Short mmCIF file of C-alpha atoms in Angstrom, two decimals:
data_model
loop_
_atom_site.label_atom_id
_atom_site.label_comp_id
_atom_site.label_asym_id
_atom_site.label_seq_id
_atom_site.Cartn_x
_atom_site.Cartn_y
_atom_site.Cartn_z
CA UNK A 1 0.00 0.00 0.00
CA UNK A 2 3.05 2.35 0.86
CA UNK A 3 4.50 1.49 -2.80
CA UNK A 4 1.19 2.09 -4.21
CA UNK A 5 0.42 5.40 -2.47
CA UNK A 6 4.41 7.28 -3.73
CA UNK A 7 3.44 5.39 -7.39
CA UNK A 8 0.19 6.50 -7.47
CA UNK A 9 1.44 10.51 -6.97
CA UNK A 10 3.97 10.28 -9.91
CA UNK A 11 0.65 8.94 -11.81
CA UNK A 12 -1.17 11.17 -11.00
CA UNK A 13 1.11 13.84 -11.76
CA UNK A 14 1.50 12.37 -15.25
CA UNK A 15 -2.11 11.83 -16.33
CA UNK A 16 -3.89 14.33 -14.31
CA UNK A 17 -1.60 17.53 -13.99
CA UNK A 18 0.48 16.81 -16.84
CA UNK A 19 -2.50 18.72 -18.81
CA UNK A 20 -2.05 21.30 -16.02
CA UNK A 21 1.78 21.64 -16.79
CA UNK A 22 1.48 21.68 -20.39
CA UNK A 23 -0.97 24.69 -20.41
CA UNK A 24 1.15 26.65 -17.88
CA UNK A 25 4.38 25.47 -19.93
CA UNK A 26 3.49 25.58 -22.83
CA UNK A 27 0.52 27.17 -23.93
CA UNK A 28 -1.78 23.80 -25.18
CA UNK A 29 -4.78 24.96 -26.14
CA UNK A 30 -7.94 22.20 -25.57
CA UNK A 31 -7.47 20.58 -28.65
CA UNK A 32 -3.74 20.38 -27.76
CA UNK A 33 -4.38 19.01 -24.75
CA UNK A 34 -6.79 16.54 -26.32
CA UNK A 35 -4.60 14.98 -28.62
CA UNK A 36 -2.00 14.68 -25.86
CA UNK A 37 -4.90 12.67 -23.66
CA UNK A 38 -5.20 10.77 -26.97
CA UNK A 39 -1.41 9.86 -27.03
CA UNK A 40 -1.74 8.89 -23.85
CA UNK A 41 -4.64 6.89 -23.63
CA UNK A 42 -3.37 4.79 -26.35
CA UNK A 43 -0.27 3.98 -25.50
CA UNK A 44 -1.61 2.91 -21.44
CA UNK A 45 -4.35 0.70 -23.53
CA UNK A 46 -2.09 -1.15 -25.88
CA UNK A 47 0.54 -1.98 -22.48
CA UNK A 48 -2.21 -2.84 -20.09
CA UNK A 49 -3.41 -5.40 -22.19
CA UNK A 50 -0.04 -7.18 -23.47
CA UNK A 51 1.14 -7.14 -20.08
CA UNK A 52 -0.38 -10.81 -18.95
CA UNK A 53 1.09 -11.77 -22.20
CA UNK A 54 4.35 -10.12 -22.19
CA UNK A 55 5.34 -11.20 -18.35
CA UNK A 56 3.91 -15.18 -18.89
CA UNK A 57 6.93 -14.86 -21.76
CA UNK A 58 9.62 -13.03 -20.27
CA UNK A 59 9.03 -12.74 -16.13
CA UNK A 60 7.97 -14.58 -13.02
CA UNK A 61 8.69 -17.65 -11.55
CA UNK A 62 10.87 -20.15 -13.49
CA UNK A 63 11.82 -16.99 -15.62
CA UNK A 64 15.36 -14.88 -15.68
CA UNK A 65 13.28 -11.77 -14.28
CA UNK A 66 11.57 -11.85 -11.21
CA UNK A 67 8.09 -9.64 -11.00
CA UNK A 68 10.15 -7.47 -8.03
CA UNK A 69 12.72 -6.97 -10.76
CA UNK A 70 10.44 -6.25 -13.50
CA UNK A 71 8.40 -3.76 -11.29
CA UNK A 72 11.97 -2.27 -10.68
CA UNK A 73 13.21 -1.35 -13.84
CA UNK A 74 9.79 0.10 -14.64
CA UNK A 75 9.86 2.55 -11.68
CA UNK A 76 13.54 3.13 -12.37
CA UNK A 77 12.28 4.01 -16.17
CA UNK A 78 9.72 6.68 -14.71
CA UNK A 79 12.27 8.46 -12.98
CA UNK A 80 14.83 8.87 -15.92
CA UNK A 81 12.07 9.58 -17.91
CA UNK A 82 11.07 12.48 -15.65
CA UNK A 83 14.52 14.46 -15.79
CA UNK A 84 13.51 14.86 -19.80
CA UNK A 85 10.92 17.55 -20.25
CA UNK A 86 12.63 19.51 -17.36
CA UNK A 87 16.14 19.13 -19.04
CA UNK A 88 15.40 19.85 -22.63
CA UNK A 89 12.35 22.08 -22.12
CA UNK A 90 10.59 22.15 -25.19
CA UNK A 91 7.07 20.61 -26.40
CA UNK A 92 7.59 17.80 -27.96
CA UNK A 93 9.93 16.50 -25.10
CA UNK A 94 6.71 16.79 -22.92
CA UNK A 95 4.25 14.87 -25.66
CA UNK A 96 7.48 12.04 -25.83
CA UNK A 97 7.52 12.02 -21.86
CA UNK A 98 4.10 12.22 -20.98
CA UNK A 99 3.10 9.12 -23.98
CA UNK A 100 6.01 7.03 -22.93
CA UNK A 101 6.06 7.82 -18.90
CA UNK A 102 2.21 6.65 -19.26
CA UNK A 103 2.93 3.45 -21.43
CA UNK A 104 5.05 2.35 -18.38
CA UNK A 105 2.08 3.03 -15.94
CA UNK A 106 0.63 0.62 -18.39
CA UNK A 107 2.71 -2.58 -16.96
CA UNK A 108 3.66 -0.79 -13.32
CA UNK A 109 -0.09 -1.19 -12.26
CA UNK A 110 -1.34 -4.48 -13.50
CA UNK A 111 2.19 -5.99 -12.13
CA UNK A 112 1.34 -4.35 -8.83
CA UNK A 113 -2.45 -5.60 -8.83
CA UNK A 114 -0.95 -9.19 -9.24
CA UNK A 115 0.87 -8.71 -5.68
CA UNK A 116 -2.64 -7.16 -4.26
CA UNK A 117 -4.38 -10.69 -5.11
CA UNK A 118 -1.96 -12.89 -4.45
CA UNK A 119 -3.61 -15.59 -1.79
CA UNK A 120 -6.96 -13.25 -1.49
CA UNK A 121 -10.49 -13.74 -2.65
CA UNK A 122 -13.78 -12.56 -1.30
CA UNK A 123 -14.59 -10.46 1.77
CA UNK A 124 -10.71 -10.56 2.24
CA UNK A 125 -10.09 -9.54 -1.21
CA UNK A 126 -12.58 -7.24 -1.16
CA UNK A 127 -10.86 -5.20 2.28
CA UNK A 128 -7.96 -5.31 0.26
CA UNK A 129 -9.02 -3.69 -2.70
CA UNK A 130 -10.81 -1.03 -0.86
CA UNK A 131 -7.32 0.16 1.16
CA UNK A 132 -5.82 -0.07 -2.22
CA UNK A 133 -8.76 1.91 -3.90
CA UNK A 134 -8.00 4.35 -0.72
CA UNK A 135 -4.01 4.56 -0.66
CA UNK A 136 -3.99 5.36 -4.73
CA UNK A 137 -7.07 7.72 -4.51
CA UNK A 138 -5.72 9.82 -1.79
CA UNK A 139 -2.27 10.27 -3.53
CA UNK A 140 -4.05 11.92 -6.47
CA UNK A 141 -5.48 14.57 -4.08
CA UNK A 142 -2.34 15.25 -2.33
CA UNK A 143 -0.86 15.63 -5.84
CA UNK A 144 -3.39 17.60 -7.69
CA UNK A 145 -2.80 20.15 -4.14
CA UNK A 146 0.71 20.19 -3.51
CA UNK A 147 1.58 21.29 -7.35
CA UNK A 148 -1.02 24.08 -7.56
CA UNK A 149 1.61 26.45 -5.71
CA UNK A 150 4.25 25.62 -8.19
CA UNK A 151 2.34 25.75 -11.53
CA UNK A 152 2.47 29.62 -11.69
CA UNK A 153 5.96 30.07 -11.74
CA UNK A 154 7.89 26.44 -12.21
CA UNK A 155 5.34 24.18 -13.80
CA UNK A 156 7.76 21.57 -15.45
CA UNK A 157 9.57 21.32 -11.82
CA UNK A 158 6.44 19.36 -11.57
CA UNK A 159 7.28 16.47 -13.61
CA UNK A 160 10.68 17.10 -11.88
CA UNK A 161 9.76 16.03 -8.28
CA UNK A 162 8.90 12.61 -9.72
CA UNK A 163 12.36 11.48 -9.94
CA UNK A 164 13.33 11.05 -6.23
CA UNK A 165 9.78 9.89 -5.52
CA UNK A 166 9.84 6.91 -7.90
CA UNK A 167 13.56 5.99 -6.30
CA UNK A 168 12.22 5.86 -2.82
CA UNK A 169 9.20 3.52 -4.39
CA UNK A 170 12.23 0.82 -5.68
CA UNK A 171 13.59 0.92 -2.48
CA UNK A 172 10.58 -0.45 -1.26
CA UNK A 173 10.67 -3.41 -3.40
CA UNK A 174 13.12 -5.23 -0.63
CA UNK A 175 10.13 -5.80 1.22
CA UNK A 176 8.25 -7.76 -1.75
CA UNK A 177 8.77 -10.71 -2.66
CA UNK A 178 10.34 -11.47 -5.87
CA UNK A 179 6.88 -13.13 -7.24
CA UNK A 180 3.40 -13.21 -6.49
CA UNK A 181 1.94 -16.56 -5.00
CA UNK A 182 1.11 -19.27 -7.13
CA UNK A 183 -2.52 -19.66 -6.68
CA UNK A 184 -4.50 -20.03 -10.16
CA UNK A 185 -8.00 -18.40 -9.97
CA UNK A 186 -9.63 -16.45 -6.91
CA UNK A 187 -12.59 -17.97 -7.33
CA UNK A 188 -11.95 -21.58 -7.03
CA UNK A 189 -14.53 -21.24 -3.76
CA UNK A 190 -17.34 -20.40 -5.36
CA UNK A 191 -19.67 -22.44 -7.28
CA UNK A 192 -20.49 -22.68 -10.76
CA UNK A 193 -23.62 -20.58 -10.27
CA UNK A 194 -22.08 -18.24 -8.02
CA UNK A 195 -19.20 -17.78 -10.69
CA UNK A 196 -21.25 -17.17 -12.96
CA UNK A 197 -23.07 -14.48 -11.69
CA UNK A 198 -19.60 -12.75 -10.58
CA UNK A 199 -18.36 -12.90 -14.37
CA UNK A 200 -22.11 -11.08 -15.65
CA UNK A 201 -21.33 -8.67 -13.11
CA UNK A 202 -18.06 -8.64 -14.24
CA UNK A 203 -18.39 -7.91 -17.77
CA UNK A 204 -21.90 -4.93 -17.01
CA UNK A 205 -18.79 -3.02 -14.44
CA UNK A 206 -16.11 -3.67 -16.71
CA UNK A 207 -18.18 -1.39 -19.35
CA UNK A 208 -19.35 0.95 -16.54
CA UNK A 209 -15.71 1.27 -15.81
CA UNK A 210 -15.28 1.84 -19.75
CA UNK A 211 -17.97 4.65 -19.96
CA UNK A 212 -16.49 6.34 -16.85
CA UNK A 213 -12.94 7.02 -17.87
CA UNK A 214 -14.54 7.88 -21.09
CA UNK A 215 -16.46 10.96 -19.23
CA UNK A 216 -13.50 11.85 -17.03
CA UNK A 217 -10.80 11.14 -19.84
CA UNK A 218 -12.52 13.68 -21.96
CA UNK A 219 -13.24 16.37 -19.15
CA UNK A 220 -9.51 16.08 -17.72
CA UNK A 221 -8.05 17.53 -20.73
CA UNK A 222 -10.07 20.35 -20.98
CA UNK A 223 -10.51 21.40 -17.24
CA UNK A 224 -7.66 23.89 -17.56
CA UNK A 225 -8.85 26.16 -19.84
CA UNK A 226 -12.25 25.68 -18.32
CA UNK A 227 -11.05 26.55 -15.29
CA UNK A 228 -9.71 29.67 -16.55
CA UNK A 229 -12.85 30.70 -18.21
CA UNK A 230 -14.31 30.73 -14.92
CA UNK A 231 -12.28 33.34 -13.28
CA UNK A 232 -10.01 30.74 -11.25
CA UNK A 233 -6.48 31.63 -10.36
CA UNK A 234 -3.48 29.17 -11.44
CA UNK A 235 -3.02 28.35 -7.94
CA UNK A 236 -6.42 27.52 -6.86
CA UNK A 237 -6.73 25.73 -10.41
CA UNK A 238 -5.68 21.80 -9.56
CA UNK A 239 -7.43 22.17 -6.12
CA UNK A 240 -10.69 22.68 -7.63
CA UNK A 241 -10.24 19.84 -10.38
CA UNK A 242 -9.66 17.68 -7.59
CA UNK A 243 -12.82 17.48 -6.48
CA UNK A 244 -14.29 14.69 -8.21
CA UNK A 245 -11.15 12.75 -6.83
CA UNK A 246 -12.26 13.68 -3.23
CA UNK A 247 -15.53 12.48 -3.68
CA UNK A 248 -14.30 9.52 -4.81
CA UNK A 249 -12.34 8.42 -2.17
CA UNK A 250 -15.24 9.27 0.15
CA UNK A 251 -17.31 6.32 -1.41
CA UNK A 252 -13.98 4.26 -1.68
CA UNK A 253 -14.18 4.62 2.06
CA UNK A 254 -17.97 3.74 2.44
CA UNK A 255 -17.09 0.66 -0.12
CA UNK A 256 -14.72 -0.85 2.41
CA UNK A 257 -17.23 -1.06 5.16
CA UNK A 258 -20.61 -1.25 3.04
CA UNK A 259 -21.12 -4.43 1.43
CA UNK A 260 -24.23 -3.64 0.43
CA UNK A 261 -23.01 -2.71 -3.29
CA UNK A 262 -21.76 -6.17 -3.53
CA UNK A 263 -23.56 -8.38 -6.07
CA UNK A 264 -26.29 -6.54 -7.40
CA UNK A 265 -26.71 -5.08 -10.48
CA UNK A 266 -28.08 -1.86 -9.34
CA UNK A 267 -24.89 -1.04 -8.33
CA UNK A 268 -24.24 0.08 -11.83
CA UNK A 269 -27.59 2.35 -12.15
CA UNK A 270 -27.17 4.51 -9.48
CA UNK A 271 -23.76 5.09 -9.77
CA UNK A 272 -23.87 5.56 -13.67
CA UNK A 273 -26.92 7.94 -13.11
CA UNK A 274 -24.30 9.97 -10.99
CA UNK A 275 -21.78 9.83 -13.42
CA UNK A 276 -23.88 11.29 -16.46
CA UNK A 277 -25.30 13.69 -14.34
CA UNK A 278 -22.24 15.45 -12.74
CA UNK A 279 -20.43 15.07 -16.43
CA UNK A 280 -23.23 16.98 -17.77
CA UNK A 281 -23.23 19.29 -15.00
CA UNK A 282 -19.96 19.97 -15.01
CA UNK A 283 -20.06 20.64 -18.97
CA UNK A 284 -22.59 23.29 -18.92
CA UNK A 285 -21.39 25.17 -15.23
CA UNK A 286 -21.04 29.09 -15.62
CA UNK A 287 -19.64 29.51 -12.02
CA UNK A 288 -16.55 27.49 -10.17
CA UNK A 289 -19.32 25.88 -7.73
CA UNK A 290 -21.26 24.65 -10.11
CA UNK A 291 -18.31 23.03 -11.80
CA UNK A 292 -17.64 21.84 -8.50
CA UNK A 293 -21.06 19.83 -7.18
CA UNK A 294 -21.11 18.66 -11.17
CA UNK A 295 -16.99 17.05 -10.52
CA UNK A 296 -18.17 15.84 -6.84
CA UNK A 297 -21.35 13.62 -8.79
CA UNK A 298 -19.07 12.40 -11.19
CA UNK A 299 -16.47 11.18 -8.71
CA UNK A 300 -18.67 9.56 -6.50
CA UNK A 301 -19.76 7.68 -9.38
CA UNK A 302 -16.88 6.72 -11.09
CA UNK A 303 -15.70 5.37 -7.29
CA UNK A 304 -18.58 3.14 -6.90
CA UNK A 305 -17.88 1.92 -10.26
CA UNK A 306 -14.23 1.36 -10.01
CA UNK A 307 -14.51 -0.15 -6.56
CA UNK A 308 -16.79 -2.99 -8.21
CA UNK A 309 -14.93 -3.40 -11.09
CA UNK A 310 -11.68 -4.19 -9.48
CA UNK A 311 -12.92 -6.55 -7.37
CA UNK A 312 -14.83 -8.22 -9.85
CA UNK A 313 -12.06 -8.72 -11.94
CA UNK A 314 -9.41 -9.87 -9.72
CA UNK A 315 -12.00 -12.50 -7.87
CA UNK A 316 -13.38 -14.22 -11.39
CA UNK A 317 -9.84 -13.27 -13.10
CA UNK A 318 -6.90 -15.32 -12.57
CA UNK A 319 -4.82 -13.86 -10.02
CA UNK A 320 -1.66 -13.13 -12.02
CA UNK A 321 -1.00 -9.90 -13.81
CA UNK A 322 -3.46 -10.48 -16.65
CA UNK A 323 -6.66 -10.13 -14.75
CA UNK A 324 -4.95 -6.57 -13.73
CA UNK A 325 -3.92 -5.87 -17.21
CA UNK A 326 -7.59 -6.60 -18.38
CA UNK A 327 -9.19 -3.97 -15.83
CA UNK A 328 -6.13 -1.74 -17.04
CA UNK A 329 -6.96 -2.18 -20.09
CA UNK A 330 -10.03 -1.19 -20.17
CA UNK A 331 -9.20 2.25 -17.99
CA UNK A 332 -6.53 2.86 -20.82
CA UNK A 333 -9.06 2.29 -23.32
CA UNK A 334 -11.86 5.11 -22.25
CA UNK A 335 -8.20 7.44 -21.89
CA UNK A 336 -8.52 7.09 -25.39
CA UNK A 337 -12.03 7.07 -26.42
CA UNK A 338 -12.88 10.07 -24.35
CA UNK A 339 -10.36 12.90 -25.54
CA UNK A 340 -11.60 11.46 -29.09
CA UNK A 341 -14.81 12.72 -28.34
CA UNK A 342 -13.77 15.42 -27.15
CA UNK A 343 -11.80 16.25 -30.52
CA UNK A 344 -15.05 15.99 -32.30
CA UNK A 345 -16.72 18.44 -30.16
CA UNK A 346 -14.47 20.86 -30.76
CA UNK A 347 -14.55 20.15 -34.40
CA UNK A 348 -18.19 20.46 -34.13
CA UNK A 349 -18.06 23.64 -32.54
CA UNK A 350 -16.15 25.40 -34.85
CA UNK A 351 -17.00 23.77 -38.02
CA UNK A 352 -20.85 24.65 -36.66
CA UNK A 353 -19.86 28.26 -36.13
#
């Protein structure tokens, strides 16, 4: 959880303020920032999903490269990959940093999700998601707050920082060990009914999860100039956009405690309701506190979702790094999707007058 909480800040760094840093940077416009979620997106989708593949080949047990060492080399990559845009300053340096940095994310979090399973299934797994839900969720907060005093006047020292924090995450890697357990499939306990239940719930929260990073994917993007419409200074800026991420570690919270979510279907209305509503919201706010109860719907919603979908996948999934991958995947894949969308509203917009 310690590992995933310092990881989690350089991610969120990457994904979420990276749009931040570019605008204060470099100027990107929306559309600039749009294709750079696009970039992004892709590159996270296309990693995610080969990683089951790629570490059955090449890492594990029996293999030349443990998962510890693997997991290694990949935070060591992040932080030589964040001296880059700092050193050489320029925009394309940030687009190559911010695609590549994020295609690494791609196998860092399925390989760590592998480690979160390992020897857990039902209620237990469930606890254990939830703190993990909670230590990644509140690093994005502290992140999105602790660079809104430095975006005025040093914004790519932001990227900077992330060098000595992904060192101190390897040095935690002494305390894993060098695989996950061999254990086949969480759900060997359950019965064939029961599994089959979990996988239909499975597959409707795998698509919620789809829709919802398609919402936030193509609001994220956008939120800085939207921001700045509104009247907001720089420095107040990532604090506000943080509030969907608030709200969602509120309901990770509840999720930990309440298993009332668990197994039902109507998990996915009310939560999907939520998400529509605050995305909509959020979309059509004049003030900053509108903007801000339409972010704090959406994030409670895309927390219940995510909380179900994780759990889901790692308890009908096998418990190696391709049931991760999968859920990763799927994240990575509404990255993509959403700043699409977002392209063609803008091309609607002006092409519309």
């Amino acid at each position: 959880m310690t590992l995933t909480w310092i990881t989690s800040f350089g991610t969120a760094i990457g994904w979420n303020g990276v749009f931040f840093v570019s605008k204060e940077a470099h100027g990107f416009t929306r559309v600039d920032n749009l294709w750079l979620g696009v970039s992004m997106g892709a590159a996270y989708t296309v990693c995610a999903w080969s990683a089951g593949r790629l570490m059955g080949r090449h890492v594990g047990r029996g293999k030349r490269l443990s998962t510890r060492g693997f997991l290694g080399l990949l935070l060591a990559g992040a932080a030589a990959l964040s001296v880059v845009p700092v050193v050489v300053g320029e925009r394309w340096a940030l687009v190559a940093y911010a695609t590549v940095y994020i295609a690494l994310c791609g196998f860092v979090w399925p390989t760590v999700e592998s480690y979160l399973a390992d020897g857990r299934s039902g209620r237990a797994l469930r606890r254990a998601t939830g703190l993990f839900n909670l230590s990644w969720a509140s690093s994005l907060v502290v992140a999105m707050w602790v660079i809104a005093p430095v975006l005025e006047e040093h914004p790519l020292w932001v990227l900077g920082v992330l060098v000595p924090i992904h060192l101190v995450s390897i040095v935690l890697l002494v305390l894993f060990r060098r695989n996950p357990g061999e254990h086949g499939s969480a759900a060997h306990a359950h019965t064939p009914e029961e599994l089959a239940a979990l996988v239909r719930l499975r597959r409707l929260f795998r698509m919620c999860l789809l829709g919802s990073y398609v919402l936030h994917a193509g609001l994220s993007p956008v939120l800085p100039q939207m921001i700045e419409g509104l009247g907001v200074e720089v420095r107040h800026s990532t604090v506000l956009a943080s509030v969907w991420m608030v709200t969602r570690l509120g309901v990770f919270a509840l999720m930990i405690s309440w298993h009332g979510w668990h197994g039902h279907a109507r998990t996915a209305v009310w939560s999907g309701g939520l998400m529509l509503g605050g995305f909509v919201l959020a979309l059509m706010s004049g003030s900053w506190w509108v903007l801000a109860i339409g972010l704090a719907m959406l994030g409670v919603g895309i927390g219940a979702v995510y909380a179900a979908a994780i759990y889901y996948a790692l308890e009908t999934g096998s418990t190696d790094v391709d049931a991760g991958g999968k859920h990763e995947a799927m994240i990575g894949a509404g990255y993509t999707v959403g700043p699409m969308l977002g392209l063609a509203l803008e091309s609607a917009v002006v092409f519309g007058g």
